[in-house]
Short mmCIF file of C-alpha atoms in Angstrom, two decimals:
data_model
loop_
_atom_site.label_atom_id
_atom_site.label_comp_id
_atom_site.label_asym_id
_atom_site.label_seq_id
_atom_site.Cartn_x
_atom_site.Cartn_y
_atom_site.Cartn_z
CA MET A 133 32.28 42.14 55.94
CA SER A 134 29.42 41.85 58.44
CA TYR A 135 27.91 38.57 59.64
CA GLY A 136 24.66 39.32 57.83
CA THR A 137 26.49 39.90 54.56
CA ILE A 138 28.36 36.62 54.95
CA ARG A 139 25.11 34.72 55.48
CA THR A 140 23.69 35.98 52.19
CA ASN A 141 26.91 35.86 50.13
CA GLN A 142 26.28 34.11 46.80
CA THR A 143 29.93 33.20 46.27
CA LEU A 144 30.09 31.45 49.64
CA LEU A 145 26.87 29.60 48.78
CA PHE A 146 28.34 28.27 45.54
CA ILE A 147 31.59 27.25 47.28
CA ALA A 148 29.53 25.36 49.87
CA CYS A 149 27.68 23.58 47.06
CA CYS A 150 30.97 22.55 45.43
CA PHE A 151 32.47 21.25 48.68
CA THR A 152 29.27 19.32 49.34
CA PHE A 153 29.64 17.62 45.96
CA ILE A 154 33.30 16.88 46.73
CA ALA A 155 32.22 15.13 49.94
CA ASN A 156 29.55 13.33 47.93
CA GLY A 157 32.18 12.18 45.45
CA LEU A 158 34.44 10.96 48.26
CA LEU A 159 31.76 8.79 49.83
CA GLY A 160 30.63 7.58 46.42
CA VAL A 161 34.05 6.06 45.69
CA LEU A 162 35.40 5.02 49.11
CA PRO A 163 33.14 1.96 49.68
CA ALA A 164 33.99 0.55 46.25
CA ALA A 165 37.73 1.28 46.61
CA SER A 166 37.87 -0.37 50.06
CA LEU A 167 35.47 -3.21 49.24
CA VAL A 168 37.93 -5.98 50.13
CA VAL A 169 38.80 -4.39 53.50
CA LEU A 170 35.15 -3.81 54.39
CA ALA A 171 34.27 -7.36 53.39
CA GLN A 172 36.96 -8.69 55.73
CA ASN A 173 35.55 -6.56 58.56
CA THR A 174 32.14 -8.21 58.16
CA HIS A 175 33.57 -11.68 57.39
CA ILE A 176 31.82 -12.18 54.06
CA ALA A 177 32.98 -13.05 50.56
CA THR A 178 33.87 -10.24 48.16
CA SER A 179 31.28 -11.49 45.68
CA THR A 180 28.56 -11.15 48.32
CA ALA A 181 29.83 -7.68 49.26
CA GLY A 182 28.92 -6.50 45.76
CA LEU A 183 25.32 -6.41 46.97
CA ILE A 184 26.09 -3.03 48.55
CA PHE A 185 26.00 -1.36 45.13
CA THR A 186 22.46 -2.60 44.49
CA VAL A 187 21.33 -1.48 47.94
CA SER A 188 22.96 1.93 47.49
CA SER A 189 21.21 2.40 44.13
CA LEU A 190 17.92 1.42 45.77
CA GLY A 191 18.48 4.10 48.40
CA THR A 192 19.06 6.68 45.68
CA ILE A 193 15.81 5.69 43.96
CA ILE A 194 13.93 6.02 47.26
CA ALA A 195 15.41 9.50 47.71
CA VAL A 196 14.29 10.46 44.21
CA VAL A 197 10.75 9.28 44.92
CA ILE A 198 10.39 11.28 48.13
CA SER A 199 12.36 14.33 47.01
CA ASN A 200 9.45 16.15 45.31
CA ALA A 201 7.28 15.97 48.42
CA LEU A 202 10.16 17.05 50.65
CA MET A 203 11.04 19.94 48.36
CA LYS A 204 7.49 21.32 48.55
CA ARG A 205 7.21 20.91 52.31
CA VAL A 206 10.62 21.93 53.66
CA GLY A 207 12.57 23.44 50.74
CA ALA A 208 15.99 22.77 49.20
CA LYS A 209 18.02 23.87 52.24
CA ALA A 210 16.44 21.31 54.55
CA VAL A 211 16.83 18.59 51.91
CA VAL A 212 20.57 19.32 51.55
CA ILE A 213 21.04 19.36 55.33
CA ALA A 214 19.19 16.04 55.64
CA GLY A 215 21.39 14.55 52.91
CA LEU A 216 24.57 15.80 54.63
CA ALA A 217 23.40 14.37 57.96
CA GLY A 218 22.92 10.99 56.29
CA LEU A 219 26.35 11.29 54.65
CA ILE A 220 28.01 11.93 58.02
CA ILE A 221 26.23 9.04 59.76
CA SER A 222 26.88 6.54 56.95
CA SER A 223 30.56 7.62 56.69
CA ILE A 224 31.02 6.65 60.34
CA ILE A 225 28.97 3.43 60.31
CA ILE A 226 30.36 1.87 57.09
CA PRO A 227 34.00 1.39 58.24
CA LEU A 228 32.95 0.42 61.79
CA ALA A 229 30.32 -2.15 60.80
CA ARG A 230 31.10 -5.71 61.88
CA GLN A 231 27.83 -7.22 60.67
CA PHE A 232 26.78 -7.37 57.05
CA ASN A 233 23.21 -6.24 57.78
CA ILE A 234 24.47 -3.07 59.45
CA TRP A 235 26.76 -2.42 56.51
CA LEU A 236 23.87 -2.82 54.06
CA THR A 237 21.72 -0.45 56.10
CA ALA A 238 24.49 2.15 56.09
CA GLU A 239 24.90 1.74 52.32
CA MET A 240 21.19 2.35 51.78
CA LEU A 241 21.46 5.48 53.92
CA GLN A 242 24.47 6.52 51.87
CA GLY A 243 22.51 6.07 48.62
CA MET A 244 19.62 8.11 49.99
CA SER A 245 22.05 10.81 51.09
CA ILE A 246 23.59 11.01 47.63
CA GLY A 247 20.14 11.35 46.07
CA LEU A 248 18.98 14.05 48.48
CA ILE A 249 22.21 16.03 48.14
CA ASN A 250 22.11 15.89 44.34
CA ILE A 251 18.51 17.05 44.06
CA GLY A 252 18.82 19.63 46.85
CA ILE A 253 22.00 21.19 45.45
CA ILE A 254 20.66 21.29 41.88
CA MET A 255 17.48 22.95 43.17
CA THR A 256 19.57 25.46 45.14
CA LEU A 257 21.57 26.45 42.06
CA THR A 258 18.43 26.65 39.95
CA LEU A 259 16.75 29.06 42.36
CA ASN A 260 19.80 31.21 43.12
CA PHE A 261 21.96 31.09 39.96
CA GLY A 262 19.41 30.83 37.16
CA ASP A 263 21.22 33.23 34.80
CA THR A 264 24.51 31.28 34.90
CA LEU A 265 23.16 27.79 35.50
CA SER A 266 25.15 26.02 32.76
CA GLU A 267 28.44 27.49 33.99
CA LYS A 268 27.67 26.69 37.63
CA LEU A 269 26.56 23.12 36.92
CA ASN A 270 29.73 22.38 34.95
CA MET A 271 31.87 23.59 37.85
CA LEU A 272 29.66 21.74 40.33
CA HIS A 273 29.93 18.38 38.56
CA GLY A 274 33.64 19.00 38.16
CA SER A 275 33.76 19.04 41.96
CA VAL A 276 32.39 15.48 42.00
CA GLY A 277 35.33 14.47 39.82
CA ILE A 278 37.73 16.07 42.29
CA GLY A 279 36.18 14.05 45.10
CA SER A 280 36.35 10.85 43.05
CA LEU A 281 40.03 11.44 42.30
CA LEU A 282 40.91 12.28 45.93
CA ALA A 283 39.12 9.27 47.44
CA PRO A 284 41.66 6.60 46.33
CA ILE A 285 44.54 8.85 47.46
CA PHE A 286 43.04 9.34 50.93
CA LEU A 287 42.33 5.62 51.20
CA SER A 288 45.88 4.72 50.16
CA TYR A 289 47.41 6.97 52.82
CA ALA A 290 44.97 5.71 55.45
CA LEU A 291 45.80 2.07 54.73
CA SER A 292 49.54 2.80 54.57
CA PHE A 293 49.77 4.57 57.93
CA THR A 294 46.98 2.95 59.97
CA ARG A 295 46.13 -0.24 58.05
CA SER A 296 42.50 0.79 58.31
CA ALA A 297 40.07 2.60 56.03
CA LEU A 298 38.50 4.42 58.98
CA PRO A 299 40.58 7.67 58.72
CA ALA A 300 39.51 8.19 55.10
CA PHE A 301 35.83 7.80 56.03
CA ILE A 302 36.23 10.03 59.11
CA GLY A 303 37.76 12.72 56.86
CA THR A 304 34.71 12.50 54.62
CA ALA A 305 32.41 12.79 57.64
CA PHE A 306 34.33 15.86 58.83
CA ALA A 307 34.00 17.48 55.39
CA GLY A 308 30.27 16.73 55.45
CA LEU A 309 29.96 18.28 58.92
CA VAL A 310 31.65 21.50 57.78
CA CYS A 311 29.29 21.69 54.78
CA LEU A 312 26.25 21.03 56.99
CA LEU A 313 27.16 23.85 59.39
CA THR A 314 27.81 26.18 56.45
CA PHE A 315 24.40 25.48 54.91
CA TYR A 316 22.75 25.92 58.30
CA VAL A 317 24.23 29.42 58.60
CA LEU A 318 23.63 30.58 55.02
CA ARG A 319 20.41 32.25 53.95
CA PHE A 320 19.21 31.84 50.36
CA GLN A 321 16.14 31.09 48.30
CA THR A 322 15.02 27.51 48.94
CA ARG A 323 11.64 27.36 47.23
CA ALA A 324 10.32 28.46 43.87
CA ALA A 325 8.64 31.86 44.02
CA LEU A 326 4.91 31.95 43.51
CA LEU A 327 3.63 33.50 40.31
CA THR A 328 2.63 37.12 40.75
CA THR A 329 0.17 39.18 38.83
CA SER A 330 1.39 41.94 36.61
CA ALA A 331 -0.02 44.65 34.42
CA GLU A 332 0.63 42.54 31.33
CA PRO A 333 -2.24 40.51 29.90
CA TYR A 334 -2.43 36.98 31.23
CA VAL A 335 -1.44 34.22 28.88
CA GLU A 336 -2.27 30.59 29.54
CA PRO A 337 0.92 28.68 30.40
CA SER A 338 2.24 26.69 27.47
CA SER A 339 3.23 23.06 27.55
CA LEU A 340 6.87 24.13 27.72
CA MET A 341 6.55 25.24 31.33
CA PRO A 342 3.91 23.13 33.11
CA ASP A 343 3.40 23.93 36.76
CA GLN A 344 2.30 20.45 37.81
CA PRO A 345 4.32 17.19 37.68
CA ARG A 346 1.36 15.37 36.12
CA GLN A 347 1.31 17.85 33.24
CA ALA A 348 5.08 17.62 32.81
CA PHE A 349 4.96 13.84 32.40
CA LYS A 350 2.74 14.31 29.33
CA GLN A 351 5.31 16.43 27.53
CA THR A 352 7.38 14.83 24.77
CA LEU A 353 10.13 17.32 25.58
CA LEU A 354 10.66 15.79 29.03
CA TRP A 355 11.08 12.28 27.63
CA LEU A 356 13.52 13.51 25.00
CA ILE A 357 15.57 15.03 27.82
CA ALA A 358 15.45 11.70 29.69
CA LEU A 359 16.65 9.92 26.54
CA GLN A 360 19.57 12.35 26.15
CA ILE A 361 20.68 11.74 29.74
CA CYS A 362 20.29 7.98 29.35
CA LEU A 363 22.46 7.88 26.22
CA TYR A 364 25.13 10.09 27.75
CA VAL A 365 25.35 8.15 31.02
CA GLY A 366 25.47 4.93 28.99
CA ALA A 367 28.47 6.30 27.09
CA GLU A 368 30.25 7.51 30.24
CA ALA A 369 29.56 4.44 32.39
CA GLY A 370 30.25 2.00 29.57
CA PHE A 371 33.56 3.63 28.70
CA SER A 372 34.84 4.18 32.25
CA ASN A 373 33.94 0.68 33.46
CA TRP A 374 35.40 -1.26 30.53
CA VAL A 375 38.21 0.81 29.03
CA VAL A 376 40.88 -0.75 31.29
CA THR A 377 39.72 -4.29 30.55
CA ALA A 378 39.47 -3.61 26.82
CA ILE A 379 42.98 -2.12 26.58
CA SER A 380 44.41 -4.93 28.70
CA GLN A 381 42.94 -7.63 26.46
CA ALA A 382 43.56 -5.95 23.11
CA ALA A 383 47.14 -4.85 23.88
CA SER A 384 47.97 -7.99 25.90
CA ILE A 385 49.17 -6.04 28.94
CA SER A 386 48.36 -6.39 32.63
CA ILE A 387 45.48 -4.61 34.31
CA GLN A 388 47.95 -2.54 36.35
CA LEU A 389 49.56 -1.13 33.21
CA ALA A 390 46.17 -0.32 31.67
CA THR A 391 44.77 1.38 34.79
CA PRO A 392 46.04 4.90 33.85
CA ALA A 393 43.44 4.97 31.07
CA ALA A 394 40.64 5.17 33.66
CA THR A 395 42.53 7.73 35.75
CA LEU A 396 43.13 9.95 32.71
CA PHE A 397 39.50 9.61 31.71
CA TRP A 398 38.30 11.04 35.03
CA ILE A 399 40.94 13.75 34.93
CA GLY A 400 39.62 14.66 31.48
CA ILE A 401 36.04 14.72 32.80
CA THR A 402 36.99 17.18 35.54
CA ALA A 403 39.20 19.33 33.29
CA GLY A 404 36.54 19.49 30.57
CA ARG A 405 33.85 20.70 32.94
CA MET A 406 36.07 23.32 34.53
CA ALA A 407 37.32 24.59 31.16
CA VAL A 408 33.85 24.83 29.64
CA ALA A 409 32.55 26.66 32.70
CA ARG A 410 35.28 29.26 32.15
CA LEU A 411 34.51 29.55 28.42
CA MET A 412 30.81 30.01 29.11
CA LYS A 413 31.55 32.65 31.71
CA GLN A 414 33.53 34.60 29.11
CA GLY A 415 30.75 34.14 26.56
CA TYR A 416 32.86 32.27 24.01
CA LEU A 417 30.49 29.30 23.66
CA THR A 418 26.74 28.79 23.61
CA ASP A 419 25.12 25.66 24.98
CA ALA A 420 24.31 24.30 21.53
CA GLN A 421 27.82 24.91 20.14
CA MET A 422 29.46 23.31 23.15
CA LEU A 423 27.20 20.24 23.07
CA TYR A 424 27.68 19.48 19.39
CA ILE A 425 31.47 19.93 19.71
CA SER A 426 31.52 17.65 22.76
CA MET A 427 29.47 14.92 21.10
CA LEU A 428 31.58 14.89 17.95
CA GLY A 429 34.86 15.17 19.87
CA GLY A 430 33.94 12.39 22.29
CA GLY A 431 32.93 10.08 19.46
CA ALA A 432 36.10 10.86 17.49
CA CYS A 433 38.36 10.16 20.49
CA GLY A 434 36.49 6.93 21.10
CA VAL A 435 37.12 5.84 17.53
CA LEU A 436 40.81 6.82 17.88
CA LEU A 437 41.11 4.60 20.94
CA ILE A 438 39.56 1.67 19.05
CA VAL A 439 41.86 2.10 16.05
CA CYS A 440 45.00 2.36 18.22
CA MET A 441 43.97 -0.22 20.83
CA GLN A 442 47.32 -2.05 20.59
CA ALA A 443 49.29 1.14 21.35
CA PRO A 444 48.66 1.86 25.06
CA SER A 445 50.26 5.32 25.03
CA ILE A 446 47.89 6.53 22.30
CA CYS A 447 44.98 4.86 24.12
CA PHE A 448 45.80 6.86 27.24
CA ILE A 449 45.71 10.12 25.26
CA ALA A 450 42.45 9.10 23.57
CA SER A 451 40.94 8.17 26.94
CA PHE A 452 41.81 11.61 28.30
CA GLY A 453 40.23 13.15 25.18
CA VAL A 454 37.02 11.17 25.63
CA GLY A 455 36.73 12.44 29.20
CA LEU A 456 37.59 15.99 28.16
CA PHE A 457 34.78 16.11 25.59
CA LEU A 458 32.22 14.04 27.50
CA GLY A 459 32.57 15.97 30.76
CA PRO A 460 30.51 19.09 29.91
CA ILE A 461 27.60 17.21 28.29
CA PHE A 462 25.78 16.04 31.42
CA PRO A 463 25.71 19.32 33.43
CA THR A 464 24.81 21.35 30.33
CA LEU A 465 21.93 19.02 29.42
CA GLN A 466 20.70 19.22 33.00
CA ALA A 467 20.88 23.03 32.95
CA ILE A 468 18.89 23.16 29.71
CA ALA A 469 16.28 20.77 31.11
CA THR A 470 15.92 22.80 34.30
CA ARG A 471 15.46 26.04 32.36
CA ARG A 472 12.83 24.49 30.09
CA PHE A 473 10.81 23.14 33.02
CA ASP A 474 11.55 25.91 35.48
CA ARG A 475 8.23 25.44 37.31
CA VAL A 476 8.99 21.85 38.29
CA PRO A 477 12.80 21.79 38.75
CA ALA A 478 12.66 19.08 41.42
CA LEU A 479 10.82 16.78 39.03
CA VAL A 480 13.43 17.40 36.33
CA SER A 481 16.24 16.50 38.76
CA SER A 482 14.38 13.32 39.69
CA VAL A 483 13.90 12.33 36.04
CA VAL A 484 17.58 12.98 35.35
CA MET A 485 18.67 10.78 38.26
CA VAL A 486 16.29 7.94 37.37
CA SER A 487 17.41 8.02 33.74
CA SER A 488 21.06 8.05 34.87
CA GLY A 489 20.51 5.11 37.20
CA PHE A 490 18.76 3.08 34.51
CA ALA A 491 21.59 3.64 32.04
CA GLY A 492 24.23 2.94 34.67
CA MET A 493 22.64 -0.41 35.54
CA THR A 494 22.00 -1.64 31.98
CA ILE A 495 24.68 -0.34 29.58
CA PRO A 496 27.82 -1.57 31.42
CA LEU A 497 26.15 -4.96 31.97
CA SER A 498 25.33 -5.19 28.26
CA ILE A 499 28.89 -4.33 27.30
CA GLY A 500 30.17 -7.00 29.67
CA MET A 501 27.96 -9.57 27.97
CA LEU A 502 29.08 -8.48 24.50
CA ILE A 503 32.82 -8.38 25.20
CA SER A 504 33.06 -12.18 25.21
CA LEU A 505 31.05 -12.42 21.98
CA VAL A 506 32.47 -9.71 19.72
CA GLY A 507 35.82 -8.89 21.35
CA ALA A 508 37.33 -6.07 23.38
CA ARG A 509 38.10 -3.79 20.44
CA GLU A 510 34.65 -3.98 18.85
CA VAL A 511 32.69 -3.60 22.09
CA MET A 512 34.24 -0.18 22.79
CA MET A 513 32.40 1.08 19.75
CA VAL A 514 29.23 1.09 21.86
CA PRO A 515 30.22 4.07 24.08
CA ALA A 516 31.47 5.99 21.02
CA LEU A 517 28.16 5.45 19.19
CA LEU A 518 26.12 6.37 22.26
CA CYS A 519 28.04 9.63 22.54
CA LEU A 520 27.20 10.50 18.93
CA LEU A 521 23.56 9.41 19.33
CA VAL A 522 22.97 12.01 22.04
CA ALA A 523 22.82 14.59 19.22
CA PHE A 524 19.64 13.02 17.78
CA PRO A 525 17.23 13.55 20.74
CA TYR A 526 18.94 16.88 21.47
CA TYR A 527 18.13 18.06 17.93
CA LEU A 528 14.52 16.83 18.24
CA ALA A 529 14.13 18.57 21.60
CA ASN A 530 15.35 21.86 20.12
CA ARG A 531 12.88 21.54 17.24
CA LYS A 532 10.09 20.83 19.70
CA GLU A 533 11.02 23.83 21.80
CA GLN A 534 11.09 26.12 18.75
CA LYS A 535 7.56 25.04 17.83
CA ILE A 536 6.32 25.68 21.35
CA VAL A 537 7.93 29.13 21.45
CA ALA A 538 6.37 29.99 18.08
CA TYR A 539 2.98 28.85 19.38
CA ARG A 540 3.36 31.01 22.49
CA GLN A 541 4.20 34.07 20.41
CA GLN A 542 1.14 33.45 18.27
CA GLN A 543 -1.02 33.19 21.39
CA MET A 544 0.43 36.43 22.70
CA GLU A 545 -0.52 38.23 19.50
CA GLN A 546 -4.06 36.89 19.68
CA VAL A 547 -4.69 38.01 23.26
CA GLU A 548 -7.74 40.25 23.31
CA LEU A 549 -6.83 43.87 23.81
CA PRO A 550 -8.64 45.78 26.61
CA VAL A 551 -11.81 47.57 25.56
CA TYR A 552 -11.60 51.31 26.07
CA ASP A 553 -14.50 53.73 26.47
CA LEU A 554 -16.30 54.37 23.23
CA PRO A 555 -16.30 57.97 21.97
CA THR A 556 -19.50 59.80 22.89
CA ILE A 557 -21.64 61.70 20.43
CA GLN A 558 -22.42 65.23 21.46
CA LEU A 559 -26.15 65.99 21.06
CA PRO A 560 -27.46 69.41 20.23
CA VAL A 561 -28.42 71.48 23.22
CA VAL A 562 -32.19 71.61 23.70
CA GLU A 563 -33.47 74.72 25.32
CA SER A 564 -35.49 74.04 28.38
CA VAL A 565 -39.15 74.92 28.18
CA ALA A 566 -40.37 77.21 30.92
#
């Protein structure tokens, strides 16, 4: 295989995207997993160290705000490389910081890097793998789960052998460097192609595919998509953050014994996304079939966990089932949203991230406030209900899309046909007069 062929290889491009998300998942978990160690390095209380999560989220929001302008000016490749550069720098600074202000600055850079990498990678897949976007996104988000699962293992080995979190962060920086060099070498489509003229009659673009962000914000379909993402992330974040506490309180066991529920949940998330990607590749499932099965299955497993809360072994199985069914929902919804608004994919990625961040900040907090009022068993009904409620805006969005498609077909039929030359009438020949 020649060097030029390697640079344009689509399989290598997708592998690079997956490894970039693995590195993103590693850095997303390492600061939280080593929070106590990092707090001791900067000589602050653990409660004060929790401010890093707010600062990191703020950095992600800033990245979302500037991503559309960056995508138009420099393209997806430059955005991904910028995000990876920020990931490398923050991975080195965070474990070495001895002042809290420097640590906060590195966390903001880390949040911005996560935002840029997410939007840049999603844009890259949209432009280069449009026909198999649902399959690719499921595998891609499964890579994040792999990174999240590997991060605690790397940190445990680093602390065991060196009594420092630095080796785990340096490994993440090295992985980011390899991904950065790979993206620098690869050649692929980084910007949306301009519309070209064709021999077919021109039809005014419908509201389904606006070509300007301002027009897209006026579409009900976009806000239904944002609501779907918000409900799903609320279900995932609410369940993953509180399932260990709920099982511990309801079954009267220690936190250590209840911890496998969270681990199995994330294993289920990763396994579900990988399995669905394979099924979609073989053509066994459509997007709609998979989503309805996932919503019903996730809600059913959530109810099973609530009913058997005092039996930890059954709770562990139910937690794995919740992750297995919930996993494919997010990437599939994002793929559908990107296809519907294929002229403004960067805007769609930004809306998805903002909606995810809003749900992640509000739903777990609300569950934490309710757990002392209604009890651990009852409060876990919230994630199960949110999982089922995703079906409502998804159904409305499909109805809206069907109406828009019908309207477009009607407009196509009413397009004025070209006027051809009228038939001429042959006049009798008049003899010329001498």
